[in-house]
Structures are given as structure tokens and as C-alpha cells.
PDB file of C-alpha atoms in Angstrom:
ATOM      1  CA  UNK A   1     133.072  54.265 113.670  1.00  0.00           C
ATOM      2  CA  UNK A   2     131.025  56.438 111.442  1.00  0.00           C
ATOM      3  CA  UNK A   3     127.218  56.497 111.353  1.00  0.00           C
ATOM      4  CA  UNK A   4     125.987  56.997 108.373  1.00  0.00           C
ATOM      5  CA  UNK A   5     122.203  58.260 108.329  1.00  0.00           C
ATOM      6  CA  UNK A   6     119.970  57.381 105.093  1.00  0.00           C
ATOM      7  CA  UNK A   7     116.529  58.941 104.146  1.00  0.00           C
ATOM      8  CA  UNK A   8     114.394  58.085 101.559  1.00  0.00           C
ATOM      9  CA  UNK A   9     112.984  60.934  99.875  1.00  0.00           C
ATOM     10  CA  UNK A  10     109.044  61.378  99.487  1.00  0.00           C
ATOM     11  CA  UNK A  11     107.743  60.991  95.674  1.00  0.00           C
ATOM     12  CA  UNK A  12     107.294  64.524  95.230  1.00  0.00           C
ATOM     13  CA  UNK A  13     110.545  65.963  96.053  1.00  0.00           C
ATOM     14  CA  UNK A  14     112.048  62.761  93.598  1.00  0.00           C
ATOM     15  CA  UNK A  15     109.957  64.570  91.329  1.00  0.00           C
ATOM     16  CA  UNK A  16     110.491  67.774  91.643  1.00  0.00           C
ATOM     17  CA  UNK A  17     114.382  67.543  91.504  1.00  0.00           C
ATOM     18  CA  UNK A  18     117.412  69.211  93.887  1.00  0.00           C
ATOM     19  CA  UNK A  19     116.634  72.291  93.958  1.00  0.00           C
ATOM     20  CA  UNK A  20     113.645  71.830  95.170  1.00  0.00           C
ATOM     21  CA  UNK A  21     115.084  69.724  97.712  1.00  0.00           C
ATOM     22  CA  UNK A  22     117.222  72.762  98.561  1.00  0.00           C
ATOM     23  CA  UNK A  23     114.698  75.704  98.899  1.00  0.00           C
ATOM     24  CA  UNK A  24     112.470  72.763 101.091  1.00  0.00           C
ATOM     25  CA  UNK A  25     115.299  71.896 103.281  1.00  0.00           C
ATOM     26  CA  UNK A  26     116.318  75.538 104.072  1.00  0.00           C
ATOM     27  CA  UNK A  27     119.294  76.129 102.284  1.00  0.00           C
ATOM     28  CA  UNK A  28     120.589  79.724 103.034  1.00  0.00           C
ATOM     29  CA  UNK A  29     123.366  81.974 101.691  1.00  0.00           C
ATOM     30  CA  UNK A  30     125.086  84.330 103.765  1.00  0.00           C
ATOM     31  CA  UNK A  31     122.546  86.893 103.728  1.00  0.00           C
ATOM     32  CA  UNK A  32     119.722  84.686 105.300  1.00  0.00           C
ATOM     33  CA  UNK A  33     118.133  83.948 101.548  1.00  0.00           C
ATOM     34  CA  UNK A  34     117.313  80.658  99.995  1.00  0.00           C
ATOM     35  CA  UNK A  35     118.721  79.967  96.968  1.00  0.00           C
ATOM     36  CA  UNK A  36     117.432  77.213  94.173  1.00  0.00           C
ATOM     37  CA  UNK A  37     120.272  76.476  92.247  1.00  0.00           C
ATOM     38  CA  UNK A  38     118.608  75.654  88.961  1.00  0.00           C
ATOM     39  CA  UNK A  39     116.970  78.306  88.015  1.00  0.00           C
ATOM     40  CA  UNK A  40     118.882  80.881  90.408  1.00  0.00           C
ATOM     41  CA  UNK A  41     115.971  82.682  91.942  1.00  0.00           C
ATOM     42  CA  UNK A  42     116.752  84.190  95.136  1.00  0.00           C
ATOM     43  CA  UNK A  43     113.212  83.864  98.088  1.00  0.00           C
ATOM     44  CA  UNK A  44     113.384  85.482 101.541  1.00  0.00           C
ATOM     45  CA  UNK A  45     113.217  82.832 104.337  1.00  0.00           C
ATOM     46  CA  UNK A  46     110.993  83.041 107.541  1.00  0.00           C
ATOM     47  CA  UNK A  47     113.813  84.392 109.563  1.00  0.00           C
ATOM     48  CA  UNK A  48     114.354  87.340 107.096  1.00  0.00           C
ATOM     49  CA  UNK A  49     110.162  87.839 107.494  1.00  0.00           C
ATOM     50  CA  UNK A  50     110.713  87.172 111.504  1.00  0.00           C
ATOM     51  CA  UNK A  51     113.481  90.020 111.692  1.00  0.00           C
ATOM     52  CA  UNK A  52     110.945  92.400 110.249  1.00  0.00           C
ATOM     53  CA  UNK A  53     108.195  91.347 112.867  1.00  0.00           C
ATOM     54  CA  UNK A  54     110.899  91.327 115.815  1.00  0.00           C
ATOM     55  CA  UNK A  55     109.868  94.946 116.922  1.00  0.00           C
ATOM     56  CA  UNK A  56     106.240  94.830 116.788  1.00  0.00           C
ATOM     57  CA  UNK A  57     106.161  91.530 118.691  1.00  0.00           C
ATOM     58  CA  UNK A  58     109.215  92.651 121.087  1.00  0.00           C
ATOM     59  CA  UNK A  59     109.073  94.081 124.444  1.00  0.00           C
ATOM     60  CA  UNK A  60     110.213  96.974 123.848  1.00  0.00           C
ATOM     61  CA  UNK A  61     106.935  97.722 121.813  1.00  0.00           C
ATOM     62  CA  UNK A  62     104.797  96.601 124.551  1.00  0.00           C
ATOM     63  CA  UNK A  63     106.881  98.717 126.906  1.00  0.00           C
ATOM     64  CA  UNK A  64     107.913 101.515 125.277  1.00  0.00           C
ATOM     65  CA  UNK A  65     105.913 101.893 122.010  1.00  0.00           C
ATOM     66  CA  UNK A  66     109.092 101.331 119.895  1.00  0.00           C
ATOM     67  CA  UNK A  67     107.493  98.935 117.334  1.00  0.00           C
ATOM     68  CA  UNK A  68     109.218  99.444 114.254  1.00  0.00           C
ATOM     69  CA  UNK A  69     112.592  98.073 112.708  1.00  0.00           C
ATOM     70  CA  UNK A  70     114.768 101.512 111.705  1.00  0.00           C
ATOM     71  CA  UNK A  71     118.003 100.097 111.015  1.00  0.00           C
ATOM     72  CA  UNK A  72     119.461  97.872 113.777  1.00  0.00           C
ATOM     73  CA  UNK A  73     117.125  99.034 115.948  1.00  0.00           C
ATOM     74  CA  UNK A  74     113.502  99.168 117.506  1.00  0.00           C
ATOM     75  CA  UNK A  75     112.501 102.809 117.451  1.00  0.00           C
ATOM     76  CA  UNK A  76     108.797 104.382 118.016  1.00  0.00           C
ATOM     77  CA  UNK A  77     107.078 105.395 114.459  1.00  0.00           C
ATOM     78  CA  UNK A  78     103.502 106.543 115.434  1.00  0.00           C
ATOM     79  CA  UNK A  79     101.258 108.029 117.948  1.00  0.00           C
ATOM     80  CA  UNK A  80      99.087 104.576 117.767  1.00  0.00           C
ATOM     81  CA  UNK A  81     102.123 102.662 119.170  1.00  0.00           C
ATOM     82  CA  UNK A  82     103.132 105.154 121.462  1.00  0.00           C
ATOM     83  CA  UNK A  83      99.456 105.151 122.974  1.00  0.00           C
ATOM     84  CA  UNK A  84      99.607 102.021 123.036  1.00  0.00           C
ATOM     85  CA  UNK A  85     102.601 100.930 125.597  1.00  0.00           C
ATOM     86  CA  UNK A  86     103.298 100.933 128.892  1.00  0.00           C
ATOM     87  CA  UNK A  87     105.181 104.351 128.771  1.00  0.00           C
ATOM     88  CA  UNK A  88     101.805 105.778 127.711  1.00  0.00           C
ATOM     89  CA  UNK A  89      99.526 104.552 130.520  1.00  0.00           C
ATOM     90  CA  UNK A  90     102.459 105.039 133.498  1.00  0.00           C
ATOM     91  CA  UNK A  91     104.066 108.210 132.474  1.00  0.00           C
ATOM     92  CA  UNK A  92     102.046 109.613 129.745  1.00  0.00           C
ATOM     93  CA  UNK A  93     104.771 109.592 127.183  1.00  0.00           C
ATOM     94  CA  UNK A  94     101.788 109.308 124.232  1.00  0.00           C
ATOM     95  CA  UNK A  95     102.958 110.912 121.075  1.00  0.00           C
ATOM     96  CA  UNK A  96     106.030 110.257 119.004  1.00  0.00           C
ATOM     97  CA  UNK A  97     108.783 112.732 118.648  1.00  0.00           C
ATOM     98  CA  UNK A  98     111.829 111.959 116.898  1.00  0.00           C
ATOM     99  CA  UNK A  99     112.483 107.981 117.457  1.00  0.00           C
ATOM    100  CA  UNK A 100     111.004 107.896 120.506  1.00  0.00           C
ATOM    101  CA  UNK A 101     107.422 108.176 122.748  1.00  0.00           C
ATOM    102  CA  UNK A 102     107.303 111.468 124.761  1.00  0.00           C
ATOM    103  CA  UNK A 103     104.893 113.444 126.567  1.00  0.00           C
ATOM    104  CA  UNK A 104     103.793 116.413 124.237  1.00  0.00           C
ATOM    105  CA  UNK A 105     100.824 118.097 125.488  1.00  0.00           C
ATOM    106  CA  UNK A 106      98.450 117.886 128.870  1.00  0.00           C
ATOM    107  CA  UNK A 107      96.589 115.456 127.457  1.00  0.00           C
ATOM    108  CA  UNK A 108      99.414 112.784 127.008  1.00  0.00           C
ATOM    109  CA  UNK A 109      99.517 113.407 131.123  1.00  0.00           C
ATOM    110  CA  UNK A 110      96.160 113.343 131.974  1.00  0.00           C
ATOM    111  CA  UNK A 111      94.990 109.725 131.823  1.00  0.00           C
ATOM    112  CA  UNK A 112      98.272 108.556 133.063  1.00  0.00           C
ATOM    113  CA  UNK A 113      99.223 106.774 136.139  1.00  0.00           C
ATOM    114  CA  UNK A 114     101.657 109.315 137.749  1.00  0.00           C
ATOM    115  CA  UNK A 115      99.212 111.884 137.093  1.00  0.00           C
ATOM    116  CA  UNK A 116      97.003 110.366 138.656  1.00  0.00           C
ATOM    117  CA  UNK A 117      98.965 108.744 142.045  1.00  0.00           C
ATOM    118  CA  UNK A 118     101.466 111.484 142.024  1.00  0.00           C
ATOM    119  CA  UNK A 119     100.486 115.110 140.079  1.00  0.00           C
ATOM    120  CA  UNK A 120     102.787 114.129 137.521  1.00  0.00           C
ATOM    121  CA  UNK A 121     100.215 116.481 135.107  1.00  0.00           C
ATOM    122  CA  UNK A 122     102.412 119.137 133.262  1.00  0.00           C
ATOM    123  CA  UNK A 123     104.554 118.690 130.375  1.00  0.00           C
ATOM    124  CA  UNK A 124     107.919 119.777 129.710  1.00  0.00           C
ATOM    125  CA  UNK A 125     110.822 118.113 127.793  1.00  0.00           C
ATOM    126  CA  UNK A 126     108.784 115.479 126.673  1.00  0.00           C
ATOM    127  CA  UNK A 127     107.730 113.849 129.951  1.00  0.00           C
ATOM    128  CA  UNK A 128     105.030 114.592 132.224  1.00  0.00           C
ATOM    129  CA  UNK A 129     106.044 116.954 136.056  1.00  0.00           C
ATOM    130  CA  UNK A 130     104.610 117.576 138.638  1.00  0.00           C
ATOM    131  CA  UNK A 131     103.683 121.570 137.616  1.00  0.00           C
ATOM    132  CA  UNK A 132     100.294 123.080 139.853  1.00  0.00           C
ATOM    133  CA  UNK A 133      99.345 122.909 143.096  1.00  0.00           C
ATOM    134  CA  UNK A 134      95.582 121.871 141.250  1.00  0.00           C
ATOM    135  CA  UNK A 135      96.709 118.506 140.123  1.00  0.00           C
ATOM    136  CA  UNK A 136      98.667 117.689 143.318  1.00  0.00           C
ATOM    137  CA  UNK A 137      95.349 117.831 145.244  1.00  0.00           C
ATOM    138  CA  UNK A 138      93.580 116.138 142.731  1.00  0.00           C
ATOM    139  CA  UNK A 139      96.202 113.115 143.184  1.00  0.00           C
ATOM    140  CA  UNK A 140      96.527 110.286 145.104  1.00  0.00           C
ATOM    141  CA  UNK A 141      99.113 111.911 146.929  1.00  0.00           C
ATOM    142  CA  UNK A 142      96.947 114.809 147.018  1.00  0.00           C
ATOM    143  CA  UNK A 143      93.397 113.050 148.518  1.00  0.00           C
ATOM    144  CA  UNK A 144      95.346 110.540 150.411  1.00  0.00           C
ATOM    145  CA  UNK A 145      98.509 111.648 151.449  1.00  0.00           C
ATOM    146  CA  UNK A 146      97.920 115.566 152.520  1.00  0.00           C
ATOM    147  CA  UNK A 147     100.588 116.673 149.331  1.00  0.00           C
ATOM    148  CA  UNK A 148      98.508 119.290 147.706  1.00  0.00           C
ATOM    149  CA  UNK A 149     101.637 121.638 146.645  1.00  0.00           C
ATOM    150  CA  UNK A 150     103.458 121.517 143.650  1.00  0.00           C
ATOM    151  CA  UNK A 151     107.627 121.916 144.977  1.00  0.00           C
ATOM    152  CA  UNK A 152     110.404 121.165 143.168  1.00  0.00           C
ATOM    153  CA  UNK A 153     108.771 118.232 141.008  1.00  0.00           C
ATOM    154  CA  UNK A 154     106.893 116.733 143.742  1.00  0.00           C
ATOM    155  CA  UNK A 155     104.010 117.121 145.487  1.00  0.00           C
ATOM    156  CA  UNK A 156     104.631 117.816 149.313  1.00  0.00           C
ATOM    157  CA  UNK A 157     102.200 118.427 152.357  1.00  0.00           C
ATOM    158  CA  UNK A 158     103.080 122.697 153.889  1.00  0.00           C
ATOM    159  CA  UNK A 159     100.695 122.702 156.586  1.00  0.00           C
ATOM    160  CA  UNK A 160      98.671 120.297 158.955  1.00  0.00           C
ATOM    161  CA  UNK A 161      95.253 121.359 157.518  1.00  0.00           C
ATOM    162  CA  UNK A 162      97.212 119.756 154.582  1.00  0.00           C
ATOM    163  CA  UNK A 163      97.022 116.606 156.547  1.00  0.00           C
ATOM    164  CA  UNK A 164      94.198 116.861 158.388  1.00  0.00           C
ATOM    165  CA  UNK A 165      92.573 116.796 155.299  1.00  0.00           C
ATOM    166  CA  UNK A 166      94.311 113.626 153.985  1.00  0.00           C
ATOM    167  CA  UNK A 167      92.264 110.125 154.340  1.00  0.00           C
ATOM    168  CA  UNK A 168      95.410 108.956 156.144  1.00  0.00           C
ATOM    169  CA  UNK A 169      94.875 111.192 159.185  1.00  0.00           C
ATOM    170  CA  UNK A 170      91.249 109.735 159.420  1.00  0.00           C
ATOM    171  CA  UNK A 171      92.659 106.311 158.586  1.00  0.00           C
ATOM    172  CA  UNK A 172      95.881 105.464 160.329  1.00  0.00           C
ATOM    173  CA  UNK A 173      96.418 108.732 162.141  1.00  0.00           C
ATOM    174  CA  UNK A 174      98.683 110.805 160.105  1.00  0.00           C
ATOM    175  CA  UNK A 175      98.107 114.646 160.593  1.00  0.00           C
ATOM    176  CA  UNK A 176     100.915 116.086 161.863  1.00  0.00           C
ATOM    177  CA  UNK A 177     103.583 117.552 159.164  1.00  0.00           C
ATOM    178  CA  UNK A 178     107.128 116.627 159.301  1.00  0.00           C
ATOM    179  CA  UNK A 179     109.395 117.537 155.811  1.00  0.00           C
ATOM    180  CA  UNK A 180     106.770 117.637 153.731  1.00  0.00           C
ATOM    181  CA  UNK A 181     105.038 114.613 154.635  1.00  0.00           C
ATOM    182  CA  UNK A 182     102.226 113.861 156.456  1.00  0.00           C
ATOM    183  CA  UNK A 183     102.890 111.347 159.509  1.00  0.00           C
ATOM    184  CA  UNK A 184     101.385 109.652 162.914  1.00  0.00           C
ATOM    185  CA  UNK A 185     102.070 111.470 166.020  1.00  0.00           C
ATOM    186  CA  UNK A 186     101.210 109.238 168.954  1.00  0.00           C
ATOM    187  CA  UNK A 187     100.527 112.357 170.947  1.00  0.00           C
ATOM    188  CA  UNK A 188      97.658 113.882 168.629  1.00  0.00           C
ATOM    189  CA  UNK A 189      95.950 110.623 169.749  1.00  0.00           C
TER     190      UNK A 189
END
């Protein structure tokens, strides 16, 4: 049993002839392009415009300030959609370099979040590190947590007036020093 489905067409397209009826019903060569086949003309379709518009609406624009269409692929193109993402406002990765958003100069760090909850406030190779003693007590970490001292990329507590210091020790009791952290002793109490 075959079904066999009949439309009638609307005045205009009657009018207007097949090819008409071809470039208005979406007829696509290989390539994604609608053809008419009277006259040969060749028109780009919405899903050729769409792949164009498929970085700047894409996540990884929003996430990483790669907003353009290079090739096959989404890569960053300028400072305005680096500055723009989440990479920016988390790890200060501001400014475009190459094909991608990196951290470039203090600045890019400064208004970040890691700068600001963890010292991340330096640059080097692009991304933002945790490089002077200055911006670990200016941190989160720093005010809250007793780590005032830049070591080895992090900031860590080296003394107890390092944690006496912290709100935590007023807080919840946390001002003795153990590895670099500041932690409750039931026996300062």
C-alpha cells in the first residue's frame, strides 16, 4: 500500500514557476547551496550563514573567548572576546595571543577571580601564578585563610601569627599551623 501525499501549490509559486519552487523548498547541492535551475544562480542557505555564526553564539566563546570560525575550528581573534569570557573573569586569561586567550600582563590578573580568592596575580606563560607574598595577603586566602606567602605557586600560611591573623581563627578557631595551613586545635580553646 502506497500513500501518496498531494499539495496544492499557492498562486504565487504557480506563478513564479519550478525554480522558484526549488530555492523556496530548500533545495541544496552538496556544498550546502541552493540552486535555481533556470537561471543557474547559486544563493547561500541559512545553514551556510548559521555555520559562520556557530562560534560567536557557541560555548566555547562564552567560555573561552574563542568566537571566531578559523577553519574547522573556533579560535580567539581579539582582546574584546577574550575580555569578554569566562577565562577572563576566573583566570585572567584577557588578551589574545596566537589562537587563543592568555594572560599577558598584571593587569589581565588583577580583576580576576583567582587573583582575588587565591594570589593567582603574576603572569608568566600566558596564565596568571601565584608570584609575591603582597598579593597572597591581599587574597582571600590571604585575609581569610592565614596564606600570606607566595611558595611554589600557592599561597601557604609559615607561622601562627599567619593564622592568628586570619578571620578563621576569630571565626571557627583556626590558628594553629599545620603544612601550610591554618587549622582548629581543640587545645588553643
Amino acid at each position: 500500500m502506497h500513500l501518496v501525499l498531494t499539495t496544492r501549490l499557492p498562486p504565487v509559486i504557480s506563478v513564479l514557476g519550478t525554480s522558484a519552487l526549488a530555492f523556496l523548498s530548500g533545495c541544496q547541492d552538496d556544498r550546502g547551496l541552493t540552486r535555481s535551475d533556470s537561471s543557474n544562480t547559486v544563493m547561500q542557505t541559512k545553514d551556510a550563514a548559521a555555520s559562520v555564526d556557530h562560534c560567536r553564539y557557541s560555548d566555547e566563546c562564552i567560555e573561552e573567548g574563542r568566537c571566531e570560525m578559523h577553519g574547522p575550528r573556533c579560535v580567539a581573534a581579539s582582546d574584546m572576546d577574550c575580555s569578554r569570557s569566562t577565562v577572563c573573569r576566573s583566570w585572567g586569561r584577557c588578551t589574545v595571543r596566537g589562537s587563543e586567550c592568555a594572560a599577558v600582563d598584571p593587569s589581565d590578573c588583577d580583576l580576576s577571580v583567582m587573583c582575588k580568592n587565591l594570589g593567582h596575580c603574576a603572569v608568566k606563560g600566558g596564565a596568571c601564578i601565584v608570584g609575591r607574598d603582597e598579593d597572597c595577603r591581599s587574597s582571600l586566602a590571604g585575609q581569610k585563610h592565614g596564606r600570606n606567602h607566595a611558595s611554589s605557586g600557592e599561597c601557604v600560611a609559615q607561622s601562627e601569627d599567619d593564622c592568628r591573623s586570619s578571620s578563621r581563627c576569630v571565626s571557627r578557631g583556626a590558628c594553629r599551623l599545620r603544612d601550610g595551613q591554618c587549622v582548629f586545635d581543640p587545645k588553643s580553646c
